[in-house]
Amino acid sequence: MTGLHPTDERAVTILRLLRHPSISASEQLDSLLPLVQLPGIQKVLRSNLKTTFEDARSDNIDLSRPPADFHDWLVKPLGRIGDEQGAAKPNTYNARATSLSRLYERFRELGVVPVNPLDGLPRHARESATDPLLPRRTSAGARADCRRTRTRCPAADRRPGLYHD
């Protein structure tokens, strides 16, 4: 299906949800995800899509008709953690981009959009477990290091069963 057919109730409902001015991003996602039936863990999909839907609402972006500079605009929501821009790690950015691309691919299949606007969106290089840790480590990160290296934690941070280098 390549165009919107007025008899396709699901496509019409999806368009109404995407263009509805008074519902929140959370409400949009709560209504959209059951309609599009994307495979995967719905909670994860919702989380991955939420920043894009929130930013689209605040920037007056119609997700049913993405603007020509959509790829440039997506850098903001895909890379945001809370209010901090560019804070998302590469794997988070990529997971969000993949979830959004899957959503648009489903929209395309249903006739909501003619093409997937995320085709050709550059992705970040994947992080791996062998990448060095960031200089600022959390206590949880330090505890994970302790378990991995099997050394005892220093007295100031000693807890039963915890190790530290």
Short mmCIF file of C-alpha atoms in Angstrom, two decimals:
data_model
loop_
_atom_site.label_atom_id
_atom_site.label_comp_id
_atom_site.label_asym_id
_atom_site.label_seq_id
_atom_site.Cartn_x
_atom_site.Cartn_y
_atom_site.Cartn_z
CA MET A 1 0.00 0.00 0.00
CA THR A 2 1.57 3.30 -1.03
CA GLY A 3 -1.06 5.96 -0.38
CA LEU A 4 -3.58 6.71 2.31
CA HIS A 5 -6.92 5.12 1.54
CA PRO A 6 -9.87 6.73 3.32
CA THR A 7 -11.38 3.27 3.95
CA ASP A 8 -8.36 2.16 6.00
CA GLU A 9 -9.59 3.07 9.47
CA ARG A 10 -6.31 2.21 11.17
CA ALA A 11 -4.30 4.54 8.90
CA VAL A 12 -6.81 7.35 9.43
CA THR A 13 -6.71 6.83 13.20
CA ILE A 14 -2.89 6.88 13.18
CA LEU A 15 -2.88 10.14 11.23
CA ARG A 16 -5.36 11.69 13.66
CA LEU A 17 -3.19 10.65 16.60
CA LEU A 18 -0.03 12.03 15.00
CA ARG A 19 -1.69 15.35 14.24
CA HIS A 20 -3.77 15.74 17.43
CA PRO A 21 -2.71 19.04 19.02
CA SER A 22 -3.87 18.50 22.58
CA ILE A 23 -2.65 15.02 23.56
CA SER A 24 0.74 14.46 25.14
CA ALA A 25 3.57 12.43 23.63
CA SER A 26 2.89 9.69 26.19
CA GLU A 27 -0.78 9.55 25.24
CA GLN A 28 0.13 9.44 21.55
CA LEU A 29 2.46 6.50 22.09
CA ASP A 30 0.00 4.70 24.37
CA SER A 31 -2.57 4.88 21.55
CA LEU A 32 -0.25 4.35 18.57
CA LEU A 33 1.78 1.33 19.65
CA PRO A 34 -1.19 -1.05 19.97
CA LEU A 35 -2.44 0.12 16.54
CA VAL A 36 0.81 -0.46 14.66
CA GLN A 37 1.65 -3.73 16.44
CA LEU A 38 5.44 -3.48 16.22
CA PRO A 39 7.17 -6.63 17.38
CA GLY A 40 9.33 -6.23 20.45
CA ILE A 41 9.00 -5.21 24.05
CA GLN A 42 6.44 -2.40 24.05
CA LYS A 43 7.94 -0.72 27.11
CA VAL A 44 11.33 -0.47 25.37
CA LEU A 45 9.80 0.79 22.12
CA ARG A 46 7.83 3.43 24.02
CA SER A 47 10.93 4.55 25.88
CA ASN A 48 12.97 4.73 22.66
CA LEU A 49 10.30 6.77 20.87
CA LYS A 50 9.29 9.11 23.69
CA THR A 51 12.01 11.77 23.26
CA THR A 52 11.22 12.12 19.55
CA PHE A 53 7.50 12.51 20.19
CA GLU A 54 8.09 15.00 23.03
CA ASP A 55 10.47 17.12 20.96
CA ALA A 56 8.21 16.96 17.90
CA ARG A 57 5.35 18.31 20.01
CA SER A 58 7.45 21.13 21.49
CA ASP A 59 8.99 22.05 18.10
CA ASN A 60 5.66 21.80 16.21
CA ILE A 61 6.92 19.00 13.94
CA ASP A 62 4.20 16.98 12.23
CA LEU A 63 5.56 13.42 12.37
CA SER A 64 3.12 12.36 9.64
CA ARG A 65 4.82 14.87 7.31
CA PRO A 66 8.45 15.16 8.41
CA PRO A 67 10.23 18.31 7.20
CA ALA A 68 13.06 18.26 4.65
CA ASP A 69 15.64 18.75 7.42
CA PHE A 70 14.24 15.85 9.48
CA HIS A 71 17.61 14.05 9.76
CA ASP A 72 19.24 17.21 11.13
CA TRP A 73 16.37 17.78 13.55
CA LEU A 74 16.49 14.16 14.80
CA VAL A 75 19.98 14.67 16.27
CA LYS A 76 18.34 16.51 19.20
CA PRO A 77 15.70 13.97 20.33
CA LEU A 78 17.75 10.87 19.53
CA GLY A 79 20.72 12.16 21.51
CA ARG A 80 18.90 13.64 24.50
CA ILE A 81 18.88 12.28 28.04
CA GLY A 82 16.51 14.30 30.21
CA ASP A 83 17.20 17.96 29.45
CA GLU A 84 20.83 17.32 28.51
CA GLN A 85 21.53 17.48 24.76
CA GLY A 86 24.06 15.08 23.23
CA ALA A 87 24.18 12.98 26.41
CA ALA A 88 22.90 9.71 24.97
CA LYS A 89 25.50 7.05 24.35
CA PRO A 90 25.93 5.77 20.78
CA ASN A 91 24.02 2.54 21.43
CA THR A 92 21.08 4.51 22.92
CA TYR A 93 21.06 6.86 19.94
CA ASN A 94 21.10 3.88 17.55
CA ALA A 95 18.36 2.02 19.45
CA ARG A 96 16.13 5.10 19.31
CA ALA A 97 16.83 5.59 15.59
CA THR A 98 16.08 1.91 14.91
CA SER A 99 12.80 2.02 16.85
CA LEU A 100 11.71 5.17 15.01
CA SER A 101 12.71 3.66 11.66
CA ARG A 102 10.71 0.51 12.43
CA LEU A 103 7.72 2.67 13.36
CA TYR A 104 7.96 4.62 10.09
CA GLU A 105 8.41 1.40 8.11
CA ARG A 106 5.17 0.14 9.67
CA PHE A 107 3.50 3.50 8.87
CA ARG A 108 4.64 3.04 5.26
CA GLU A 109 3.19 -0.49 5.13
CA LEU A 110 -0.12 0.83 6.47
CA GLY A 111 -0.21 3.71 3.97
CA VAL A 112 0.24 6.48 6.53
CA VAL A 113 3.45 7.80 4.92
CA PRO A 114 4.72 7.18 1.36
CA VAL A 115 8.36 6.53 2.37
CA ASN A 116 10.38 5.90 5.51
CA PRO A 117 11.97 9.30 6.28
CA LEU A 118 14.74 7.63 8.31
CA ASP A 119 16.22 5.84 5.30
CA GLY A 120 19.81 6.97 5.04
CA LEU A 121 19.98 8.38 8.59
CA PRO A 122 23.60 8.01 9.74
CA ARG A 123 24.14 5.92 12.86
CA HIS A 124 26.91 6.06 15.44
CA ALA A 125 29.63 3.43 15.72
CA ARG A 126 28.52 0.80 18.21
CA GLU A 127 30.01 0.70 21.68
CA SER A 128 31.36 -2.60 22.90
CA ALA A 129 32.28 -4.04 26.27
CA THR A 130 35.96 -3.57 25.44
CA ASP A 131 35.62 0.21 25.05
CA PRO A 132 37.33 2.08 27.89
CA LEU A 133 35.16 3.37 30.70
CA LEU A 134 34.47 7.06 30.94
CA PRO A 135 36.67 8.90 33.44
CA ARG A 136 33.74 9.69 35.74
CA ARG A 137 32.61 6.36 37.13
CA THR A 138 29.61 5.79 39.28
CA SER A 139 29.78 3.61 42.35
CA ALA A 140 27.74 1.03 40.43
CA GLY A 141 30.39 1.07 37.71
CA ALA A 142 33.14 0.70 40.29
CA ARG A 143 31.31 -2.23 41.87
CA ALA A 144 30.98 -3.90 38.48
CA ASP A 145 34.73 -3.47 38.00
CA CYS A 146 35.32 -5.04 41.42
CA ARG A 147 33.27 -8.09 40.51
CA ARG A 148 35.02 -8.43 37.16
CA THR A 149 38.57 -8.15 38.55
CA ARG A 150 37.71 -10.09 41.74
CA THR A 151 39.63 -7.73 44.04
CA ARG A 152 38.38 -6.51 47.42
CA CYS A 153 36.75 -3.10 47.78
CA PRO A 154 38.61 -0.49 49.82
CA ALA A 155 37.51 -0.17 53.45
CA ALA A 156 35.57 3.06 52.75
CA ASP A 157 33.38 1.27 50.21
CA ARG A 158 33.44 -2.23 51.65
CA ARG A 159 30.17 -4.06 51.51
CA PRO A 160 29.65 -7.80 51.82
CA GLY A 161 30.46 -9.55 48.55
CA LEU A 162 31.85 -6.48 46.77
CA TYR A 163 35.28 -6.40 45.27
CA HIS A 164 37.39 -3.50 44.14
CA ASP A 165 40.66 -3.00 42.26
#
